XYZ file of C-alpha atoms in Angstrom:
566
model
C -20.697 0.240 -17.035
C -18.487 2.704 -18.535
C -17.846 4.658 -15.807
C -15.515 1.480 -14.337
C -13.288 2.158 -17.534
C -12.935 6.373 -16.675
C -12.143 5.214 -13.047
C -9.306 2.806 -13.786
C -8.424 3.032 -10.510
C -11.428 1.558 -8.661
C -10.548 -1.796 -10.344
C -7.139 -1.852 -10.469
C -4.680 -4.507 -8.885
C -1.610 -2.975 -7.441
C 2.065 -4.377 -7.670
C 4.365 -2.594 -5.009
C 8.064 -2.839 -6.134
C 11.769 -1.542 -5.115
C 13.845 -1.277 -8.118
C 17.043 -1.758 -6.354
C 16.137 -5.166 -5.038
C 13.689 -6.201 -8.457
C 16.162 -7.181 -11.247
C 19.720 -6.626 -11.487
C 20.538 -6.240 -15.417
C 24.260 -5.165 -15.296
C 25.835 -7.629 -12.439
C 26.533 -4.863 -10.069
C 24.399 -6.270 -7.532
C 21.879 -3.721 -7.214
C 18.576 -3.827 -9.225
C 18.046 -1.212 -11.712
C 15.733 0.348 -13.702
C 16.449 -1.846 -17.542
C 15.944 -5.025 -15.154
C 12.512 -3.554 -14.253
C 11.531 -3.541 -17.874
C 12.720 -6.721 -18.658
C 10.051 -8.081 -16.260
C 7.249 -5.968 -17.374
C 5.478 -8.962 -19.321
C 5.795 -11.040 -15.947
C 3.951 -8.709 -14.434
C 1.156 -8.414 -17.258
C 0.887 -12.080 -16.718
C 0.470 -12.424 -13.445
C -2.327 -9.745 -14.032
C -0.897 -6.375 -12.279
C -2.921 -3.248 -13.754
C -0.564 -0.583 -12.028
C 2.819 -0.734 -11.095
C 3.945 1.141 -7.833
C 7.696 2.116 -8.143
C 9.406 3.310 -4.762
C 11.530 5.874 -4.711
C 14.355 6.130 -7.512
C 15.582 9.433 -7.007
C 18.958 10.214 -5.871
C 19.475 9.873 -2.018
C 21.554 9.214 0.683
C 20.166 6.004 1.774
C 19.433 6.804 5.618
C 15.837 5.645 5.391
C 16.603 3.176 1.804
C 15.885 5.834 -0.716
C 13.788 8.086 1.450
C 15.839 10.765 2.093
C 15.842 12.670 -1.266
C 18.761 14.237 -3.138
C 16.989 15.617 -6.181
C 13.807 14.734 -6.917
C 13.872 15.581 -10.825
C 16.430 13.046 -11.510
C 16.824 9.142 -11.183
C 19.467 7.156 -9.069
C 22.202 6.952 -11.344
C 22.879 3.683 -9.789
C 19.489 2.471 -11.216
C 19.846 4.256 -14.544
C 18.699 7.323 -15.986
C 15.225 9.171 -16.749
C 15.742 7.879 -20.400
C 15.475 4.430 -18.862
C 12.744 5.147 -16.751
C 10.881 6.298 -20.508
C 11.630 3.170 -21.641
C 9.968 1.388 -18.672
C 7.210 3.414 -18.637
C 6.601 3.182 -22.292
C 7.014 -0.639 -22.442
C 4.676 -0.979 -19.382
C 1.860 1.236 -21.304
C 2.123 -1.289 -24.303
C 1.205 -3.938 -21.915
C -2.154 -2.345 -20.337
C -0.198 -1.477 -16.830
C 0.270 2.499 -15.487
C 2.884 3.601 -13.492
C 2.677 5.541 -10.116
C 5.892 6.505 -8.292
C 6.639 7.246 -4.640
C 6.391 10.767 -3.872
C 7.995 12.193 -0.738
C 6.358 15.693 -0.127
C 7.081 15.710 3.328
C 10.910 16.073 3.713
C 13.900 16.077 1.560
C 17.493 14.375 2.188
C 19.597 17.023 4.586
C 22.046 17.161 1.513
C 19.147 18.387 -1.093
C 20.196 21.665 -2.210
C 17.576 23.242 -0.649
C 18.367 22.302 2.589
C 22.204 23.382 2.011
C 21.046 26.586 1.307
C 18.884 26.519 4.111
C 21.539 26.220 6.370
C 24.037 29.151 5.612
C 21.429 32.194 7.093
C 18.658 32.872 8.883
C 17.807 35.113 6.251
C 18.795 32.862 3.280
C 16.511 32.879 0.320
C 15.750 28.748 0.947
C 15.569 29.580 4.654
C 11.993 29.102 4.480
C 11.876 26.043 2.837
C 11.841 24.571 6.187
C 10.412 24.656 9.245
C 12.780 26.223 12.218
C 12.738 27.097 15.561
C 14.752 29.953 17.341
C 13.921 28.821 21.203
C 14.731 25.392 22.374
C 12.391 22.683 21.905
C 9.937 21.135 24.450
C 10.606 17.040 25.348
C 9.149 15.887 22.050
C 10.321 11.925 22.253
C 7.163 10.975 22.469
C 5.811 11.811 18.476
C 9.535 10.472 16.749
C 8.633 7.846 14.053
C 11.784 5.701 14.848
C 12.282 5.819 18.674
C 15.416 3.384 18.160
C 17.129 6.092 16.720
C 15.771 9.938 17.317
C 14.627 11.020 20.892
C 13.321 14.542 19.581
C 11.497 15.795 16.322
C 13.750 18.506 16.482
C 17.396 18.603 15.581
C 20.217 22.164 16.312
C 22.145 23.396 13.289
C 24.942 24.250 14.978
C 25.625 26.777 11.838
C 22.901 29.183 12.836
C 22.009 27.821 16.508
C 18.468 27.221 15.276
C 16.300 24.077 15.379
C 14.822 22.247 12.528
C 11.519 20.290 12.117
C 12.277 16.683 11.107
C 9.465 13.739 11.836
C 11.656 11.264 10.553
C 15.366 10.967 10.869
C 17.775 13.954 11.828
C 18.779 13.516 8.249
C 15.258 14.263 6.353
C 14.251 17.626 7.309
C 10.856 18.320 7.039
C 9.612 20.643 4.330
C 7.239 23.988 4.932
C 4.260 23.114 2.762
C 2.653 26.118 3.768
C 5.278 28.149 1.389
C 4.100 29.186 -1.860
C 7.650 28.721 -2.984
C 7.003 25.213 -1.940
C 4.433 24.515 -3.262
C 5.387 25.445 -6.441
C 8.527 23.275 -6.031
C 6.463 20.271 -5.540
C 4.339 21.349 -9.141
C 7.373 21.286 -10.730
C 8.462 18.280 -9.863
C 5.163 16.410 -10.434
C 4.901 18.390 -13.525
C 8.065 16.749 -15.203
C 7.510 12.644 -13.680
C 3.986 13.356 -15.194
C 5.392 14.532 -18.573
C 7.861 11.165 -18.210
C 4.236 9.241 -18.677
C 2.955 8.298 -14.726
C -0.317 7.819 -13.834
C -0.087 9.227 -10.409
C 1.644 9.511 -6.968
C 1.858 7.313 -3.720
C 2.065 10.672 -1.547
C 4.452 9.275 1.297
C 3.404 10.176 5.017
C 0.813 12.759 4.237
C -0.547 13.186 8.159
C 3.075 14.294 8.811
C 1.949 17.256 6.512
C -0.322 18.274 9.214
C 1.601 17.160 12.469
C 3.300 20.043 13.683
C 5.041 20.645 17.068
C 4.074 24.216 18.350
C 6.473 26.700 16.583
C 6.675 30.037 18.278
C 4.571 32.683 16.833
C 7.830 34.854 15.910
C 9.032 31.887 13.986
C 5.767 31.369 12.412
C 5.720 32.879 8.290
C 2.905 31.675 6.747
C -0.569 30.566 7.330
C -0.359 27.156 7.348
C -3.146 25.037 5.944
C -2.494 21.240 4.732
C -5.381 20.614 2.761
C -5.218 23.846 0.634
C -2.072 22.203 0.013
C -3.415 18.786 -0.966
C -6.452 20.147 -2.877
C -3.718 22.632 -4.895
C -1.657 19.679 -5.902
C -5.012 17.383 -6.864
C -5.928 20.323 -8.801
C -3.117 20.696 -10.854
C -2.948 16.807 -11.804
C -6.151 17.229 -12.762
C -5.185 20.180 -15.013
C -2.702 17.712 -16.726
C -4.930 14.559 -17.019
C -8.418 12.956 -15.496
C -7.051 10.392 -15.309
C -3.847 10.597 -12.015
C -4.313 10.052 -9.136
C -2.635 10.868 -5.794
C -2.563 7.430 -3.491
C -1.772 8.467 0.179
C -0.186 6.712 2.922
C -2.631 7.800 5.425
C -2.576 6.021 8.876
C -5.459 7.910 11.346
C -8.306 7.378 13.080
C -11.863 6.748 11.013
C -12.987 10.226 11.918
C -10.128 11.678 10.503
C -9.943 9.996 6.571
C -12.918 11.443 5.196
C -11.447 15.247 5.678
C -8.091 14.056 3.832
C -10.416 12.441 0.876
C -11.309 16.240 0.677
C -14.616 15.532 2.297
C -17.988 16.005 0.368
C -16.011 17.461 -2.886
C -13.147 14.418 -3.113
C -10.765 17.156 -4.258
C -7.990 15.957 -2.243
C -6.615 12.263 -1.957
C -7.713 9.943 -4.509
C -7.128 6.909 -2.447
C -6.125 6.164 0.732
C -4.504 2.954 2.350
C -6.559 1.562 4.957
C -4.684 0.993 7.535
C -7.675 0.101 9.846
C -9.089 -2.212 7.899
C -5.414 -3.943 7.337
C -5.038 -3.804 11.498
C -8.324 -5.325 11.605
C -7.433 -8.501 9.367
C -4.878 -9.189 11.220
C -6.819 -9.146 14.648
C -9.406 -10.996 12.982
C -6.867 -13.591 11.719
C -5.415 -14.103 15.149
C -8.519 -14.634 16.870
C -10.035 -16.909 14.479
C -12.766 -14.480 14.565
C -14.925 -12.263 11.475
C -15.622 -9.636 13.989
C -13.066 -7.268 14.156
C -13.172 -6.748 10.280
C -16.683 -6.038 10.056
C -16.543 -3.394 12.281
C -13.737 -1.937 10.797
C -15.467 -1.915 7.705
C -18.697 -0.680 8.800
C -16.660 1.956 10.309
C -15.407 3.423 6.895
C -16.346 6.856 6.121
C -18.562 6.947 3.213
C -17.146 8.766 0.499
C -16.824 9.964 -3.101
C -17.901 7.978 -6.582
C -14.254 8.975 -7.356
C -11.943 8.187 -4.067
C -11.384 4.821 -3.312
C -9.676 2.650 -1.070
C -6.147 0.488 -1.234
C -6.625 -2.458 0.795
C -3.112 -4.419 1.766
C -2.272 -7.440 4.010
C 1.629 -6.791 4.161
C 3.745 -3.820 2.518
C 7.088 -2.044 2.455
C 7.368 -1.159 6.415
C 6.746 -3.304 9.004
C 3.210 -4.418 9.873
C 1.999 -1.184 11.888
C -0.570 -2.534 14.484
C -0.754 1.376 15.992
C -4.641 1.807 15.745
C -4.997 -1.204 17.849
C -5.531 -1.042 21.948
C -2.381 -2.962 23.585
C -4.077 -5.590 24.488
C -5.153 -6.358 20.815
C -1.370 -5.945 19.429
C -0.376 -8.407 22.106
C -2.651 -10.812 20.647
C -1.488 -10.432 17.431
C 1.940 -10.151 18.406
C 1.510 -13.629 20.490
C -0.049 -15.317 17.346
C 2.075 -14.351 14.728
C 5.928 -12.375 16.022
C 6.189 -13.948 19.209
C 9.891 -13.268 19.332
C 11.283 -9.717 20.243
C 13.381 -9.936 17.047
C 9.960 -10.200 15.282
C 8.803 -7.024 16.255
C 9.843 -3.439 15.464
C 9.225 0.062 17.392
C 6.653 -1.623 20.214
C 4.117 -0.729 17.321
C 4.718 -3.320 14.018
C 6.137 -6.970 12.527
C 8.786 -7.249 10.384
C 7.444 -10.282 9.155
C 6.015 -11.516 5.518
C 2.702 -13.160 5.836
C 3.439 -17.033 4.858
C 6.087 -17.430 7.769
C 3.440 -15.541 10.134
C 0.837 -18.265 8.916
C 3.842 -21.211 9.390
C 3.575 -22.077 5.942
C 0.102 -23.373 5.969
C -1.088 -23.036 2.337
C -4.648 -23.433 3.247
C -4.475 -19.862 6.058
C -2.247 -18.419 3.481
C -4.000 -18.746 0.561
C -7.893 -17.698 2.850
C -5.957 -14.373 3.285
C -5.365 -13.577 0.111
C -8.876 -14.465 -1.498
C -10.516 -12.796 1.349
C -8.605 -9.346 0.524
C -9.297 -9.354 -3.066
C -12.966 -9.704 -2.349
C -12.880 -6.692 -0.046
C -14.290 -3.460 -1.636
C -11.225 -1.657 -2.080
C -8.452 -2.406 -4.927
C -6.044 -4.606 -3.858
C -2.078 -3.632 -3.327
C 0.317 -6.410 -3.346
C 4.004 -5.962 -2.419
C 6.743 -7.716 -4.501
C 7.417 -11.189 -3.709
C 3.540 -12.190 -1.875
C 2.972 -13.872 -5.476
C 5.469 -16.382 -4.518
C 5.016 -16.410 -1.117
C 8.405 -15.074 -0.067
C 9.573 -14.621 3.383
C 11.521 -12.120 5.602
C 15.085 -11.917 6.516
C 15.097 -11.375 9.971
C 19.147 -11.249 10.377
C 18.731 -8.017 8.667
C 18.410 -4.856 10.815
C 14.713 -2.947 10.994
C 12.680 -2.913 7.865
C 14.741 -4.465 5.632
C 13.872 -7.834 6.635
C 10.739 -7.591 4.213
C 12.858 -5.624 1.373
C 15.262 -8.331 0.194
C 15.778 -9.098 -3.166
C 13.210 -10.956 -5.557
C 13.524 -14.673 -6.196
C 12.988 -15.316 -9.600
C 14.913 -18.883 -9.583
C 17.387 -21.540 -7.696
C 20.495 -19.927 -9.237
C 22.684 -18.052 -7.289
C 21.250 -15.163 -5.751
C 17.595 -16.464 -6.792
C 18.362 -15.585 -10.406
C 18.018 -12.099 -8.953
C 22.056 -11.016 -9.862
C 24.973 -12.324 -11.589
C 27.290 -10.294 -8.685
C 29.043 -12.238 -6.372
C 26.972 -12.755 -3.138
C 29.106 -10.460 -0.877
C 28.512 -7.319 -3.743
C 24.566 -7.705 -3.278
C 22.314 -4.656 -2.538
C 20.891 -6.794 0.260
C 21.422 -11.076 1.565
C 18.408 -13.099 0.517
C 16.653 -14.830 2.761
C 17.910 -18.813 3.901
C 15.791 -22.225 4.509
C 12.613 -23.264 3.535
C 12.052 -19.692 2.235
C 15.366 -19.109 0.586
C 15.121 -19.009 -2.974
C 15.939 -23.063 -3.592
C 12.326 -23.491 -2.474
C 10.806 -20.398 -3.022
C 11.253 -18.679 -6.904
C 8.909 -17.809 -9.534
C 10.347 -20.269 -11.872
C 9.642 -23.205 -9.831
C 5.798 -22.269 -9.509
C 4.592 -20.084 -12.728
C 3.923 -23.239 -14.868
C 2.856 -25.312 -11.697
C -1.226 -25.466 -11.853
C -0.997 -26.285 -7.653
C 1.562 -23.264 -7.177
C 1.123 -20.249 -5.010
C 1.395 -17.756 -7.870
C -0.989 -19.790 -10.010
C -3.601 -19.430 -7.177
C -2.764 -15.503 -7.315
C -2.768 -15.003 -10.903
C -6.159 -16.623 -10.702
C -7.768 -14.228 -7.809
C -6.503 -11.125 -9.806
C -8.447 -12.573 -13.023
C -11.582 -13.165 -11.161
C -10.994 -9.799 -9.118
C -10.789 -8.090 -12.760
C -14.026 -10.128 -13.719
C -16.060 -8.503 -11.179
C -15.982 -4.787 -11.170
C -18.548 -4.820 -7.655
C -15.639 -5.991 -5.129
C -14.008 -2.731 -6.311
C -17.282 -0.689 -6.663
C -19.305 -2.170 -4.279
C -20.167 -1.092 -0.444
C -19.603 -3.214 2.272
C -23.340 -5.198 3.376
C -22.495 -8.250 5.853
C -24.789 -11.062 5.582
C -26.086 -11.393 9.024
C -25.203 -15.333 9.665
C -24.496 -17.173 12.829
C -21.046 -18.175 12.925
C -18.594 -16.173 14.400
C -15.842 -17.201 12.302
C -16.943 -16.372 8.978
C -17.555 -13.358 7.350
C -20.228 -13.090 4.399
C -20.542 -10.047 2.649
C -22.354 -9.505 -0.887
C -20.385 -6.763 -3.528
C -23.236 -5.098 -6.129
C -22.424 -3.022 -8.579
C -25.831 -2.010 -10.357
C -27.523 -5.134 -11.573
C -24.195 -7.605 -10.484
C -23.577 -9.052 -7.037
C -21.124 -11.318 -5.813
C -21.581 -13.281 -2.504
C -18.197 -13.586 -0.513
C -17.826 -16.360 2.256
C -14.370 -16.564 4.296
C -13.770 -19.096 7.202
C -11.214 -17.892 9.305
C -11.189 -20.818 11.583
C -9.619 -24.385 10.856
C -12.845 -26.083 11.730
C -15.280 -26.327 9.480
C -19.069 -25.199 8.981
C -22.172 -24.756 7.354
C -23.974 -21.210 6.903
C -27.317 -20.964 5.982
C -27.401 -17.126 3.820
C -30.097 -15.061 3.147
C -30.345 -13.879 0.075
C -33.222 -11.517 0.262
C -31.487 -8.394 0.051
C -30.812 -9.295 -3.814
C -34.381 -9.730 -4.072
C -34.671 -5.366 -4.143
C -35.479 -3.360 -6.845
C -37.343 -5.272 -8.763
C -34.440 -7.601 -10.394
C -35.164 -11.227 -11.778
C -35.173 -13.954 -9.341
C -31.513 -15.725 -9.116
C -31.259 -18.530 -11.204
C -27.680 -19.984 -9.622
C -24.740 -18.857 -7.887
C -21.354 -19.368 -10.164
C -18.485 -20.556 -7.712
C -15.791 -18.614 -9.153
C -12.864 -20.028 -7.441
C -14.487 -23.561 -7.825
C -16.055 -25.373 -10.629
C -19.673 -26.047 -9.429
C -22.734 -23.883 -8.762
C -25.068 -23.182 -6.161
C -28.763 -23.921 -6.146
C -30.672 -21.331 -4.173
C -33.960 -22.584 -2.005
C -37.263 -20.630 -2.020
C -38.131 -19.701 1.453
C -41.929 -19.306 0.923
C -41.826 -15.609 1.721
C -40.839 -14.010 -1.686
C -36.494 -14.612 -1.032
C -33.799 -17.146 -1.607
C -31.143 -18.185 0.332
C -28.420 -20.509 0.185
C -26.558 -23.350 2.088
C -22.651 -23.434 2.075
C -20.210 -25.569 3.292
C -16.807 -24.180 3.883
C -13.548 -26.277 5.488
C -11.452 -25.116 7.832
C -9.916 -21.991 6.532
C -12.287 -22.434 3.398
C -13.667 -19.432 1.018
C -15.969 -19.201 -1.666
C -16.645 -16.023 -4.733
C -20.452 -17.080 -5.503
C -21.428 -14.843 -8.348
C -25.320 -14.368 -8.799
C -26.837 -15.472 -11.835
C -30.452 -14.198 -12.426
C -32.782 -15.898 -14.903
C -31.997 -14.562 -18.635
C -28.794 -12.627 -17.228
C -26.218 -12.151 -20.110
C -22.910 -11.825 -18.011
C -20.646 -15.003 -18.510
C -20.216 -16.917 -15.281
């Protein structure tokens, strides 16, 4: 079992947090990085292994911290790299690593780089970029934010060239295929690494290898993505086993496995997955196990080392891309009917309780059934609580308003007046007189409670992040049962995504291989009784379970003379 101790990763519980909206410690209405600290033992109590920081460099704030000023210096609004030390170092003490954001894609149009850039065609930083002398084709069709950009391509009116930029006009996109780049990028994950992180979320890595077609005259260097990736992976490794590089990677199934690094895992170390995510949610709205188990069966298989991020909800809106139209209708009909709901044709800008209306019993199904997925878990700030979105606010910031930590003014979150506030909280039953974490950490009933609880049994059993995916074939459509094995230990998982309820009859004769002991019981881990399993007559068990509507049970397997505390 050692090996789930070197892999830290493959068990770790994920905390996804914006400084400027965490924890405002000076009154000036913006969170900050001292603020962050002070909350580090919350965090270690609710259980979070790894905190995920977005960005905190300098910036512009086009895109809310993505467009990058510097990136070997900290926001001065949210302190200074001696405070981010101090974070780091106090999260350590408490058993929780630190990963930041990472935007390799594209720097803010004001970097200095860029500046450069722009004064000559022949300008030393010229080729930091990627430009265009010829006018572009009609490229509307692959902008990120079609409310804003009709064309991937933007004129400098300096040096009547064009310049590559998947994102806003303002975020030019950088030429990874230059050394000079690349050694840029080093650089700057050399020093964050020195400041004590544990690794990377790489931001929008398939935009690394989406390029519009770029004249051959205009063309420098031989451009090659995943030497890039593998050169960066390499170098982390030079520095420490033990970073990773987490990448936001949103493309088909037959795609991942090549940005893992393929056979050698010398590339990504984790991945979202986005298809899996999509799936849940098509699952959820049709009441309906199906879609998820294909999805999972679907997943490339992959290396001991690389593993995957599963997510209900994060930091953008709910992307339902990878799903056929029909499909996104359905979800958008179940859960964002309302045009104000939804965001680029594609996505929600919705948090999950007010999707579910509230109900405690869907809410709280969708949260056990991720944890038990193989994958480790990512949760994004405020889903402990079960916050909602603020929908008056304009695109993606709906989801990114500030935390709630009590009734007081501004949910405890600043001592600023309202008006001065990074960003307005959200109002009603999910405003922060009814939703805070003060209200529920000491309540045993409470939402956070109930997640502080599936992070301590997700830590208790390494096989839901080591394991494989292997459905248990059952009858009814509505539930999925899957078993997690890791060596010797298995763990039954049975989720009923329907508000009726039903019984399942499981076979358990898969866990009958290898020449184990038979099971003695099955542990409910969420629950407080056990499971007796039947003899078939035919050498295998199997089990009975009753589940209510929108009902779940952990069943860990207990074989006769096994020494693991249930």
């Amino acid at each position: 079992m050692s090996k789930t101790a070197d892999l830290w990763w493959k068990t770790a519980v994920f905390y996804c947090a914006d400084v400027q909206t965490f924890v405002d410690s000076n009154g000036d209405g913006q969170g900050d990085i001292s603020g962050m600290a002070r909350r580090i033992d919350y965090l270690a109590d609710l259980g979070i292994t790894c905190l995920w920081l977005m960005p905190l460099y300098p910036t512009r704030d086009v895109d809310d911290g993505y467009d990058i000023t510097d990136f070997l210096a900290v926001d001065p609004r949210l302190g200074d790299l001696g405070d981010f030390v101090d974070l780091v170092r106090t999260a350590t003490s408490r058993g929780i690593r630190v990963i930041i954001d990472f935007v390799m894609n594209h720097t803010s149009d004001h970097h200095p780089w860029f500046l450069e850039a722009r004064k000559s065609t022949d300008n030393p930083y010229r080729d930091y970029y990627v430009w265009r002398s010829t006018a572009p084709p009609d490229t509307s069709a692959l902008v990120s934010f079609p409310d804003k950009e009709d064309s991937i391509w933007q004129k400098d009116d300096r040096t009547g060239e064009w310049y590559l930029h998947h994102f806003y006009k303002e975020q030019p996109d950088l030429n990874t295929a230059n050394p000079d780049v690349r050694a840029e990028l080093v650089k700057v994950m050399g020093l964050w690494l020195e400041l004590g992180v544990s690794g990377f979320r790489i931001d929008a890595v398939p935009f690394l290898f989406s390029r519009d077609i770029v004249p051959k005259k205009d063309e420098t260097f031989q451009w090659d993505p995943h030497e890039t990736l593998r050169h960066l992976k390499a170098f982390c490794g030079h520095r420490s086993a033990e970073v990773i590089l987490l990448g936001e990677v949103n493309v088909a199934r037959a795609e991942q496995e090549a940005f893992f690094g393929g056979v050698n895992g010398d590339e990504l170390t984790m991945q979202f997955d986005f298809i899996g995510m999509q799936a849940t949610w098509l699952s959820f709205a049709r009441g309906s196990a199906a879609p998820l188990v294909e999805a999972l069966r679907d997943r490339p298989e992959v290396d001991e080392g690389n593993q995957w991020a599963t997510f209900l909800r994060n930091h953008d809106e709910l992307t339902l891309d990878k799903l056929t139209a029909t499909e996104r209708q359905e979800v958008f009909d179940a859960f964002g009917p309302e045009p104000g709901m939804q965001l680029y044709g594609r996505g929600l800008r919705r948090r999950l309780p007010p999707m579910f209306d509230g109900d405690p019993r869907r809410i709280r199904l969708a949260y056990a059934l991720l944890f038990s997925l193989p994958g480790s878990p990512v949760l994004f700030y405020g889903e402990e609580i079960g916050m909602g979105e603020n929908l008056r606010l304009p695109g993606r910031l709906a989801v990114r308003t500030p935390m709630q930590w009590s009734s007081a003014p501004n949910g405890g979150f600043s001592s600023a007046p309202k008006r001065r506030l990074v960003r307005a909280l959200p109002e009603g039953g999910y405003g922060p007189a009814h939703i805070n974490v003060s209200q529920q950490r000491n309540d045993p009933d409470s939402m956070w409670t109930f997640m502080a609880q599936l992070i301590r049994r997700y830590r208790q059993t390494p096989e839901f992040g080591w394991g494989r995916f292997e459905p248990i074939a059952q009858p009814v459509d509505s539930v999925l049962a899957h078993v997690a094995r890791l060596e010797s230990w298995a763990t039954v998982a049975v989720h009923n995504l329907s508000d009726e309820a039903c019984h399942v009859h499981l076979s358990l004769s898969t866990l009958a291989e290898g020449g184990l002991p038979p099971i003695s019981h099955l542990a409910d881990l969420l629950g407080d009784h056990q499971v007796e399993p039947a003899d078939d007559g035919k050498g295998s068990q199997s089990i009975d379970v009753d589940l209510e509507g929108y009902g779940y049970r952990w069943l860990r397997v207990v074989r006769e003379g096994d020494e693991r505390i249930a």
